[in-house]
Structures are given as C-alpha cells and as structure tokens.
Coordinates of C-alpha atoms and ligand atoms in Angstrom, one line a residue:
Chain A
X1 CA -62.2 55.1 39.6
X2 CA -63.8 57.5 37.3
X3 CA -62.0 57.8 34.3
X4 CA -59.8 60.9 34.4
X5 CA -59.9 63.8 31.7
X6 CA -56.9 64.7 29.9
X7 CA -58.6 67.3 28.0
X8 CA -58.5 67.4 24.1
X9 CA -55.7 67.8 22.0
X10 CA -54.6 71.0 20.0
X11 CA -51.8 71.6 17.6
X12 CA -49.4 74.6 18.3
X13 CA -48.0 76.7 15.3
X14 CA -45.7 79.4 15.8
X15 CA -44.8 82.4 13.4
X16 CA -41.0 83.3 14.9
X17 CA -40.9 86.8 13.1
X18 CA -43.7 88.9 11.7
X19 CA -44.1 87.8 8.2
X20 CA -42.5 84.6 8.5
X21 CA -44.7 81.2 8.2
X22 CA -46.3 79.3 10.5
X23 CA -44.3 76.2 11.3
X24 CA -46.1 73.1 13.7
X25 CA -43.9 73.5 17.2
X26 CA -46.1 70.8 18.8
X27 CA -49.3 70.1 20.9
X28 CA -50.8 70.6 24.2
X29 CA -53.9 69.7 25.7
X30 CA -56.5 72.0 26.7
X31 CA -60.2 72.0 27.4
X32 CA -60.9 75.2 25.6
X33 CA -59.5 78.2 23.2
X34 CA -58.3 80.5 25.6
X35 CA -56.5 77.6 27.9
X36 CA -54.7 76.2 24.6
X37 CA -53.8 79.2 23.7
X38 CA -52.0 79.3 27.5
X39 CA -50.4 76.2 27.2
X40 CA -49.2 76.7 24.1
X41 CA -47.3 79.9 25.1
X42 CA -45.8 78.5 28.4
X43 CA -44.8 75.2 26.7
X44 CA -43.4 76.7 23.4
X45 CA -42.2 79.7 23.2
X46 CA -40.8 80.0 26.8
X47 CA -37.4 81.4 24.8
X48 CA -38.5 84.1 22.3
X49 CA -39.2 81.3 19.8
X50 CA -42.2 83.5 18.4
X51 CA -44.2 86.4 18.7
X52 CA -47.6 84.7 17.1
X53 CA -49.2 81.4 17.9
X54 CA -52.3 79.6 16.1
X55 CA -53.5 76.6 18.2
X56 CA -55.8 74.1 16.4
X57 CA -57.8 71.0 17.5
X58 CA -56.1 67.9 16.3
X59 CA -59.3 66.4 15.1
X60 CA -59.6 69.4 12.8
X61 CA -56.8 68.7 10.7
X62 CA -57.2 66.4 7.9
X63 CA -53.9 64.6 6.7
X64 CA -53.1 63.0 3.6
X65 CA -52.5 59.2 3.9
X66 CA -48.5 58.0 2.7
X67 CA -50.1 55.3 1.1
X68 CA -51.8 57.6 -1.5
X69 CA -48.4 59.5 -1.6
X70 CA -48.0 58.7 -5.6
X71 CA -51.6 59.5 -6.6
X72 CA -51.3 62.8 -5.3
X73 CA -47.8 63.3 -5.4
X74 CA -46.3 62.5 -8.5
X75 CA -47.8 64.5 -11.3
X76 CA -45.9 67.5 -10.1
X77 CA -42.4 65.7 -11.0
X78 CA -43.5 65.5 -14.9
X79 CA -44.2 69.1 -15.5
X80 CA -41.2 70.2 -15.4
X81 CA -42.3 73.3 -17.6
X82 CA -43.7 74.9 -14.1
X83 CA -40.2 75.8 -13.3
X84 CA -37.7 78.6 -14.6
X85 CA -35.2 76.5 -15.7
X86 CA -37.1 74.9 -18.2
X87 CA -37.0 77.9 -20.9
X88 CA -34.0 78.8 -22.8
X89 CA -33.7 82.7 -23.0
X90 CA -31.8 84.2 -26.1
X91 CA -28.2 85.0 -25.1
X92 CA -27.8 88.6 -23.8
X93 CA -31.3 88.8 -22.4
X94 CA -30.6 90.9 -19.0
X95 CA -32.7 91.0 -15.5
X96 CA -35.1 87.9 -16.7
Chain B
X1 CA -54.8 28.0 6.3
X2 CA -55.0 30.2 3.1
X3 CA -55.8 33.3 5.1
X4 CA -52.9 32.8 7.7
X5 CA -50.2 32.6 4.7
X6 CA -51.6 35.6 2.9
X7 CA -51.7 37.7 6.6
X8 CA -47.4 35.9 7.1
X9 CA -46.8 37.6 3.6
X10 CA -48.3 40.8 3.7
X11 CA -46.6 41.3 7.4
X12 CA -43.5 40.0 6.0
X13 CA -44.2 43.2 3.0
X14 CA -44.6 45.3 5.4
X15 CA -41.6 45.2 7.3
X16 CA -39.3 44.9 4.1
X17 CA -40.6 48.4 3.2
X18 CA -40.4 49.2 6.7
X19 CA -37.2 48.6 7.1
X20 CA -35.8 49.5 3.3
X21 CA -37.4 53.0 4.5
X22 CA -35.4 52.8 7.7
X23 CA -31.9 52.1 6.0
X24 CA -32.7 55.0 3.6
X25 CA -32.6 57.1 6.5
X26 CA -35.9 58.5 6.0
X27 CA -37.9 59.5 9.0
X28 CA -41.0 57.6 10.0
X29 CA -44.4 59.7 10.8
X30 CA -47.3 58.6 12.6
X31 CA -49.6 57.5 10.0
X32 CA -46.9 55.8 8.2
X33 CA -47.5 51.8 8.4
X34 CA -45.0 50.7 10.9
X35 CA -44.5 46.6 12.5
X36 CA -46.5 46.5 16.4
X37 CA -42.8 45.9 17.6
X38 CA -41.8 49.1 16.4
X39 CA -44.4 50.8 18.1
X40 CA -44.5 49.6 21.2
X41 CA -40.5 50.0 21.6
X42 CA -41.6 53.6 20.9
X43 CA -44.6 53.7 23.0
X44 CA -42.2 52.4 26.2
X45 CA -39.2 54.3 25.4
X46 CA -40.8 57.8 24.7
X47 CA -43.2 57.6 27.8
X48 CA -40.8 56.2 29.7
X49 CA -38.1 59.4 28.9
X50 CA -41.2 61.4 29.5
X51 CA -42.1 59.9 33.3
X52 CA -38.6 60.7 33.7
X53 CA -38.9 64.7 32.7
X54 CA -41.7 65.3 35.2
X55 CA -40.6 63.0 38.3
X56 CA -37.0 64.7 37.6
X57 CA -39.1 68.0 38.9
X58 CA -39.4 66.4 42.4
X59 CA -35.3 66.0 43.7
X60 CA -34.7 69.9 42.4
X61 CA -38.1 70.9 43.6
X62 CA -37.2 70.0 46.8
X63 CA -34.9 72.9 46.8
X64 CA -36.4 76.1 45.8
X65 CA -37.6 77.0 49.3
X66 CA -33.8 76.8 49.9
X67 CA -32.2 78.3 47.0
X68 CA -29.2 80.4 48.5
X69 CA -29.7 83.7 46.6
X70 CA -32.7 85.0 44.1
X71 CA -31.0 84.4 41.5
X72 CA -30.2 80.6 41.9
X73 CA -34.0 80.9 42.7
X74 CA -34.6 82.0 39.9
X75 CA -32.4 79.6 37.7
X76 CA -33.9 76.4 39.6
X77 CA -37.3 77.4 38.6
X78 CA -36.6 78.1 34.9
X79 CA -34.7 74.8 34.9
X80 CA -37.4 72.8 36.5
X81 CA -40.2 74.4 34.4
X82 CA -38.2 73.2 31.1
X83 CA -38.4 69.8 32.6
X84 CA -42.2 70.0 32.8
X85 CA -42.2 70.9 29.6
X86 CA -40.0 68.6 28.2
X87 CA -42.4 65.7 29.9
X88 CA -45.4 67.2 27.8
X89 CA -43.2 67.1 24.4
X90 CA -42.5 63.8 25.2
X91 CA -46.1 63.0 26.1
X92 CA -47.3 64.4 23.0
X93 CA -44.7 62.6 21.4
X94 CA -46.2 59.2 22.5
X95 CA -50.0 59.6 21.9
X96 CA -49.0 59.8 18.4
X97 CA -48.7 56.0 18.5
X98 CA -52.2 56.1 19.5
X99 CA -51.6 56.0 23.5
X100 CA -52.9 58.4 25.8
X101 CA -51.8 60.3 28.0
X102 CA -54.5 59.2 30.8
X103 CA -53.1 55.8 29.9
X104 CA -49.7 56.6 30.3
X105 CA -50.2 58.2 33.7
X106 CA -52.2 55.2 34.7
X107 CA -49.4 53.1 33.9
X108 CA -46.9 54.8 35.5
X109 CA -49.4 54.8 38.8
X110 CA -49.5 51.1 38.7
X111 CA -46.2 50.8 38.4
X112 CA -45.7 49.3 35.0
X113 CA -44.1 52.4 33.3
X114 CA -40.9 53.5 34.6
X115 CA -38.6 56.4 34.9
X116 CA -34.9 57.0 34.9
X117 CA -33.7 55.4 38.4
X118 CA -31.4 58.3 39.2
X119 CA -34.5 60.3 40.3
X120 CA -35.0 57.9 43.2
X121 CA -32.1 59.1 45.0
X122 CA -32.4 61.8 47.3
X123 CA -30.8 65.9 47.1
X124 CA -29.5 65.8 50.7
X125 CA -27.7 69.4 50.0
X126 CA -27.2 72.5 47.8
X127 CA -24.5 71.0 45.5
X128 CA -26.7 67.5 44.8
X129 CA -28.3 70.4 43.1
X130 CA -25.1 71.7 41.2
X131 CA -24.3 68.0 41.0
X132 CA -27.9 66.7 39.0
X133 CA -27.5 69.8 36.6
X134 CA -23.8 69.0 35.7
X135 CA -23.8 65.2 36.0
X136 CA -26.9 64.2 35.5
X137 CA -28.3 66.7 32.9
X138 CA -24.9 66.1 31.3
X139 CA -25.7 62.3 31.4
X140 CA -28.8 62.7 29.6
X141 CA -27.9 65.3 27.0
X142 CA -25.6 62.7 25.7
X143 CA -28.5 60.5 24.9
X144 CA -30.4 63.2 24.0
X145 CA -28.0 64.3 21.2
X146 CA -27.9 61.1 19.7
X147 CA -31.9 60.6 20.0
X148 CA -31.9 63.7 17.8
X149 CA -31.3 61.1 15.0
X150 CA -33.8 58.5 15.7
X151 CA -36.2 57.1 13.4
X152 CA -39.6 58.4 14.7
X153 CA -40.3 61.8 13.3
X154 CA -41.7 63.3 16.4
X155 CA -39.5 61.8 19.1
X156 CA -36.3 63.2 17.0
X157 CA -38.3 66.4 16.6
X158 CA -39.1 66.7 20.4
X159 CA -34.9 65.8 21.2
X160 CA -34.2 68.3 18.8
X161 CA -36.4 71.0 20.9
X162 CA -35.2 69.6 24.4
X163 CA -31.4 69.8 23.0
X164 CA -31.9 73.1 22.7
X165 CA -33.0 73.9 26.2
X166 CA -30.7 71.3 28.1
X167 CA -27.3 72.9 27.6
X168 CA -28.6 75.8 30.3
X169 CA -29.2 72.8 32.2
X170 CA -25.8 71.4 32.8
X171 CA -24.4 74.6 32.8
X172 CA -25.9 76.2 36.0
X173 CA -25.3 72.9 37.7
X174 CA -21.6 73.0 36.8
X175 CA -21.1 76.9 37.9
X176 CA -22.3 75.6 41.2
X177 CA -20.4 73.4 41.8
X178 CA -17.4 75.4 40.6
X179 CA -18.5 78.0 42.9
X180 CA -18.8 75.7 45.3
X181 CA -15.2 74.3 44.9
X182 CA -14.3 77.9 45.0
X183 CA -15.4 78.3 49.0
X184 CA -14.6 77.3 51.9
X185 CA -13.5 73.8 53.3
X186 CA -17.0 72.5 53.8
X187 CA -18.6 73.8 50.7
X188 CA -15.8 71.7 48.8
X189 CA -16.6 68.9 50.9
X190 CA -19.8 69.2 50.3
X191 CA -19.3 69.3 46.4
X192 CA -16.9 66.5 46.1
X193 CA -19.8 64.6 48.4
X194 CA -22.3 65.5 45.9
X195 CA -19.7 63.8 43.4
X196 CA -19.0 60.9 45.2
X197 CA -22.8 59.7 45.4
X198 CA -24.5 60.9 42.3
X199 CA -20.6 59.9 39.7
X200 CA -22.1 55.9 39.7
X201 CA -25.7 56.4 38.9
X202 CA -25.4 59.0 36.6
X203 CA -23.1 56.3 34.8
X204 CA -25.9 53.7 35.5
X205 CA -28.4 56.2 34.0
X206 CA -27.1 54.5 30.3
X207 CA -28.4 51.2 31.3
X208 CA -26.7 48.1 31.4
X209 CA -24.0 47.1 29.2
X210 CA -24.3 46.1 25.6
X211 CA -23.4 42.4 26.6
X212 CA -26.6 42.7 29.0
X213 CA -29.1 44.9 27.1
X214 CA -31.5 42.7 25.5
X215 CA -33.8 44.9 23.6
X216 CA -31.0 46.8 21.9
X217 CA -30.6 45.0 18.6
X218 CA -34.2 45.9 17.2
X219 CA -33.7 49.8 18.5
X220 CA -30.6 49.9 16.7
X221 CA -31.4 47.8 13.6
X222 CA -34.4 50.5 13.2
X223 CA -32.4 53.3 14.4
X224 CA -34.6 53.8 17.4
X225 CA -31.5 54.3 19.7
X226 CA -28.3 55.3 17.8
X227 CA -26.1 54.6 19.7
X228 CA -25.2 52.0 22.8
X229 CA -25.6 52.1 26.0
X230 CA -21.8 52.0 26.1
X231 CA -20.9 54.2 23.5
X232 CA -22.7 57.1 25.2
X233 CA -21.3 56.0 28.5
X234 CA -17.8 56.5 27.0
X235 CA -19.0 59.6 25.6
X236 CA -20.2 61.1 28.8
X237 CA -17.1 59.6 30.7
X238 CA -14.8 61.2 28.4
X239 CA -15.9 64.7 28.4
X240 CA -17.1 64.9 32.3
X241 CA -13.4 63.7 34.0
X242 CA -11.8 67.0 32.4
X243 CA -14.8 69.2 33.4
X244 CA -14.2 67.8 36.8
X245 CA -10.0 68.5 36.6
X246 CA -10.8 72.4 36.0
X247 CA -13.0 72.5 39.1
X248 CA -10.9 70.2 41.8
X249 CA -13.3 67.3 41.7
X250 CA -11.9 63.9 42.1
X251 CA -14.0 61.4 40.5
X252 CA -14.8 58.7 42.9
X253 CA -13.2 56.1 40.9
X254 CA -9.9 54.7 41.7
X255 CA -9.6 52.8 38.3
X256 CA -10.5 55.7 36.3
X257 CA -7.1 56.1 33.7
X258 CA -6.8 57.3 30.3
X259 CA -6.4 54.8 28.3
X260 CA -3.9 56.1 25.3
X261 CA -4.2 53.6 22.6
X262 CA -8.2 53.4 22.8
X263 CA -8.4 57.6 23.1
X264 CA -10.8 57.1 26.0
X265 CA -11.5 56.4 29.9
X266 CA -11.2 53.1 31.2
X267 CA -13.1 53.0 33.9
X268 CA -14.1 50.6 37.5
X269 CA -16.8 47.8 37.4
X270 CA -20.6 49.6 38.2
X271 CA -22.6 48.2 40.9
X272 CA -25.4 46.6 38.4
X273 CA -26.9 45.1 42.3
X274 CA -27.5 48.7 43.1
X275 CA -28.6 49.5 39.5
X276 CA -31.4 46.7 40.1
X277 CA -32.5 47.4 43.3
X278 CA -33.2 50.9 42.3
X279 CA -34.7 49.8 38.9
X280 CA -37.2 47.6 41.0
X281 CA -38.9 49.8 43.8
X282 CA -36.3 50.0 46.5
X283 CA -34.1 52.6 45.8
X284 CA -34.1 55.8 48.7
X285 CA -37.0 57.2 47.2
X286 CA -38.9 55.5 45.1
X287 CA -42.1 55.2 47.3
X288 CA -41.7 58.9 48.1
X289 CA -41.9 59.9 44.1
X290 CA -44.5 58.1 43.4
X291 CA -46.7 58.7 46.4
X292 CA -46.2 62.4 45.7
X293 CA -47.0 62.0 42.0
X294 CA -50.4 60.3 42.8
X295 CA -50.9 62.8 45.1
X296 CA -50.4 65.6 43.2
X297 CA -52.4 64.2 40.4
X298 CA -55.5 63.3 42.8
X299 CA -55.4 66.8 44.7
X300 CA -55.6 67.8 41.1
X301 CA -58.4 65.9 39.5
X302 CA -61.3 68.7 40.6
X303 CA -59.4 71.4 38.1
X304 CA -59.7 69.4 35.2
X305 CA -63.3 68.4 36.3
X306 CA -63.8 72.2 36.5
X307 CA -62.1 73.2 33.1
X308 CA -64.3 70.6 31.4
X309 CA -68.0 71.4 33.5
X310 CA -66.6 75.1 32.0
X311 CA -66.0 74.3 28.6
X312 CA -69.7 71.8 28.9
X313 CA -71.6 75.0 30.0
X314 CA -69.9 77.4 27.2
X315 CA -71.0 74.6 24.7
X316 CA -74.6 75.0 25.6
X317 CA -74.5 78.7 25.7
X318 CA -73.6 78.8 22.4
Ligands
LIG1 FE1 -35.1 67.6 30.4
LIG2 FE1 -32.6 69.2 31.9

C-alpha cells in the first residue's frame, strides 16, 4: 500500500472581535493556503467564534523549550521597577 | 552496569518532577518531558475518543435521507458535522504526542485502535435518533466535563471546545423524544423502544467497573481521567432517570430505586458478556462501520493525491 497523505499541518488563530488578539483555536491539515484557510473556518469558527483567522504551518513556528524556562524566564521577576506599583507618588498627586 | 544505573536515576528524576508537576495541578504541554507511560495512555485514549467522534457520524448519518421535517434535517446535519469536527480536535490533539494521523487511521483499519462500542449498534428508527442525542451524547458529556480537567494541555483544551458544542447535542435528541412521547400510541412505543435498547449501553459506554478497570490507577494518579468509571456512571444515572420522569419514559431497569441515604440511584447488574462481545468485533455492526470507514477513506485517497499533485505543480511554478 502506498503510503497515504495526510497533508501538512497548520496552526489556526482566531481574532473573535475586531481589535481583539489572536488566540491559537487549534490545527487542521491542509495541502495548501487556500485549503487551510477552509478548514480552519469549517472546523473552528462553525459558531461565530471569530470574524478573522490566520492559519500558519506548524513547522514555521519556533517554540521555546520548558527546560530553558529559567534562563529566559526569570530575569523579568527581579525588575520589579518595570511595574507601577513600584514608585511611591507624593500624597495628593491626582490622575497618575 | 554504570550506564544502566545512571539511565534508572535520571528516569526515576524524571518522573518525580513529572509527577510533583502533576500534583501542583499544572497542565502538561507537548514539549514538556513526560514518562513513555504517560504518553502512550494519551496517545490510546485521545485517538481512541477521536475514532469514536467520526464512526459516531455513521448511526445518525444513516438518517438524514429520512429526517421527518427540514428542520430536524437541518439539526442532524449540524449535529453530525460537530462530530466530524470534534474527531479532528481530537486528532490534532494526539499527533501532538508525535503520532500521526495516517498512523492513527492505519491503526484503527487494522483493528488495533478502538472506538466507543455504543456506535456498533444499529438506529433501527427516528427516536434511536432522539435516543443517541439524549442518552448517548448525555453519556459522553459526562466524561467530557470531567476530561475538561485532565492533565494534557491540549486534550483538556479540545474537551473544553467540544463541551461547548455538545449541550445542543443532547438537547435536540431529548426534544425528540419528548415530542415523540407527546404523539400517538406508536410514536411512544417507539420512544420507550429506543429507551429500552440504547439505557444499557449507554451505561456500558463508562467502561467496566472500578473493581475491573485495570489501567485506571495511573490515569487517575496523573489526572489523566478524573474521575471513575463509576463515579460518572452515577453521575449520568442520577441526572438522566428525572429527565426521563418529565417525558413518560420508563427506564428499562426494574432495580432502579433511589437510594436515600447514599443521595443517588442504585441501579441492576450490566451485562459486562454483551459489553465484551461488542468491545471485541461482534457487536450488530461492527463489520458494517468499519467496512464503510475503509471504504470511504479508499474512495477517497485520489483527492488527497490530487490536492498534493496541486500544491507539487504550484511549488514549481513558483
Ligand atoms: Fe462529539
Ligand atoms: Fe455530540
């Protein structure tokens, strides 16, 4: 038997509103663009779940590995003087 | 010797994080180390629910010809479109453990996959239709709901989606077969029929008993499954007898009594013979769903040949 041909596989993101980001809904498998793009709107947004959909080939998207999770991740948690709450403002200060 | 101690220790490392992560409750993701065990439970389970999405198409397919009005028509396809599409969540699901779905397909073809046995009984009239939406939709959004909560980031993630679509599901089979109890003498007949054949194996669609259920401990020690087989049976139990009060159904189950002190159904023994003989090829139709799935999928095999010769030429062109 030859072997069979699933076609490639694509990730789906869907933007539910105008403006709104786009959030990974799932993945389908297509042989091209315009049949991913297909598949992606029967499979996933069958129920008004978006009016804009990006599909992407899998092996186009480069993930970070866990096990290098505290290399990259854990410098943020030290700077705490990139957020608001880390500046005192002088009493009565309004709107800041 | 060396060698095989270091390998004992670092697998024994790996599954104390494994499982320290587990009992944290935080969700596992596909590049996230995980023990073979783990992975192949998942690999089994999710492709097995998935089999079970697409040959659940062929017992509600078999009446859209026949739908009585448009709009049922109309409903049955909807329904049995969210099934396909719950299949290809569920396939998707799976290849993230590095499985494909060619393989999967292939597997299920030879016979070494499964699917849910209830599919391998036949939909002799309109209300086995009314009957799989209600009962047997309603058995597996009780497992669903639960496998909203397990361990593997995109299984939970596809539940969550399917969840979300599956209440239409048992509600269009249950306004059938209310309707249905609201005609004449033979359509109730024919509802409470419906009942009478599909009650058992939608209880049998749980699986065996917790006594009975071998590969339970490690799905629930890494929060693969939830909850029991039983547990879920109870759940279902509980919630389907009053659904089936309201209408005029009498479940076919003469031990069936509310049991005060335990705030639940006791119910009669299950036929675990018939549960078997389903489970291993020779149930009413488990020859006809899988001839029709090869079928299908042969008759098929020249599209995707096509889409890909398409795809080869616009390469080249480019
Ligand atoms: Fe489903
Ligand atoms: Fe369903």
């Amino acid at each position: 038997m030859a072997t069979d041909s699933q076609f490639a596989l694509w990730e789906v993101f869907i933007q539910s509103k105008p403006g709104a980001n786009y959030i990974h809904a799932g993945s389908v498998h297509s042989s091209d663009k315009k049949m991913a793009l297909q598949n992606a709107r029967d499979t996933y947004t069958r129920r008004g779940e978006g009016t804009s959909i990006w599909v992407v080939p899998s092996d186009a998207i480069v993930a970070s590995n866990p096990d290098d999770n505290d290399m990259l991740f854990d410098p943020s948690n030290d700077k705490v003087y990139r957020h608001p709450t880390f500046y005192v403002m002088p009493g009565g200060a309004k709107a800041i | 010797m060396e060698l095989v101690e270091k390998t004992d220790q670092a697998q024994a490392e790996l599954l104390k994080n494994f499982e320290e992560k587990i009992n944290r409750g935080d969700a596992i993701e596909p590049k996230d180390k995980m023990p073979d065990a783990y992975r192949k439970h998942l690999i089994r389970q999710i492709s097995q629910h998935a089999h079970s999405e697409v040959i659940g198409m062929q017992p509600e397919g078999n009446w859209i010809t026949r739908a009585p009005s448009l709009r049922a028509k109309q409903i049955l396809l909807a329904k049995i479109q969210d099934e396909g599409g719950h299949g290809l969540y569920l396939y998707s699901a799976a290849e993230t453990l590095g499985i494909s779905r060619d393989e999967m397909i292939q597997l299920l073809h030879s016979g070494k996959a499964k699917y849910s046995s209830i599919f391998n009984y036949p939909t002799l009239t309109w209300a086995d239709i009314g009957a799989v939406g209600w009962l047997v939709d309603g058995a597996a959004i009780v497992n669903q709901v639960s496998l909203q909560r397990t361990s593997y980031g995109p299984y939970s993630r596809a539940m969550v989606r399917i969840c979300k679509e599956e209440s239409f599901h048992q509600r269009q089979g249950y306004e059938i077969m209310a309707k249905m109890m609201q005609g004449t003498k033979e359509q109730r007949e024919m509802a409470q029929d419906a009942m009478n054949r599909l009650w058992w194996p939608s209880l049998m669609m749980f699986g065996p008993h917790d006594s009975e259920s071998p590969r339970t401990s490690d799905a629930m020690k890494w929060r693969i499954k939830r909850h029991s087989n039983d547990e879920l049976r109870q759940k279902f139990i509980d919630k389907t007898v009053q659904q089936a009060e309201v209408i005029g159904l009498t479940v076919p189950d003469k031990d069936l009594k509310w049991n005060e002190a335990k705030g639940h159904y006791d119910h009669g023994p299950i036929d675990w013979d018939e549960f078997y003989r389903v489970v291993n090829g020779n149930g009413p139709c488990n020859k006809q769903r899988m001839d029709h799935h090869i079928r299908v999928h042969n008759e098929g095999a020249w599209v995707r040949e096509a889409a890909e010769a398409y795809r080869k030429k616009k390469e080249n062109l480019n």
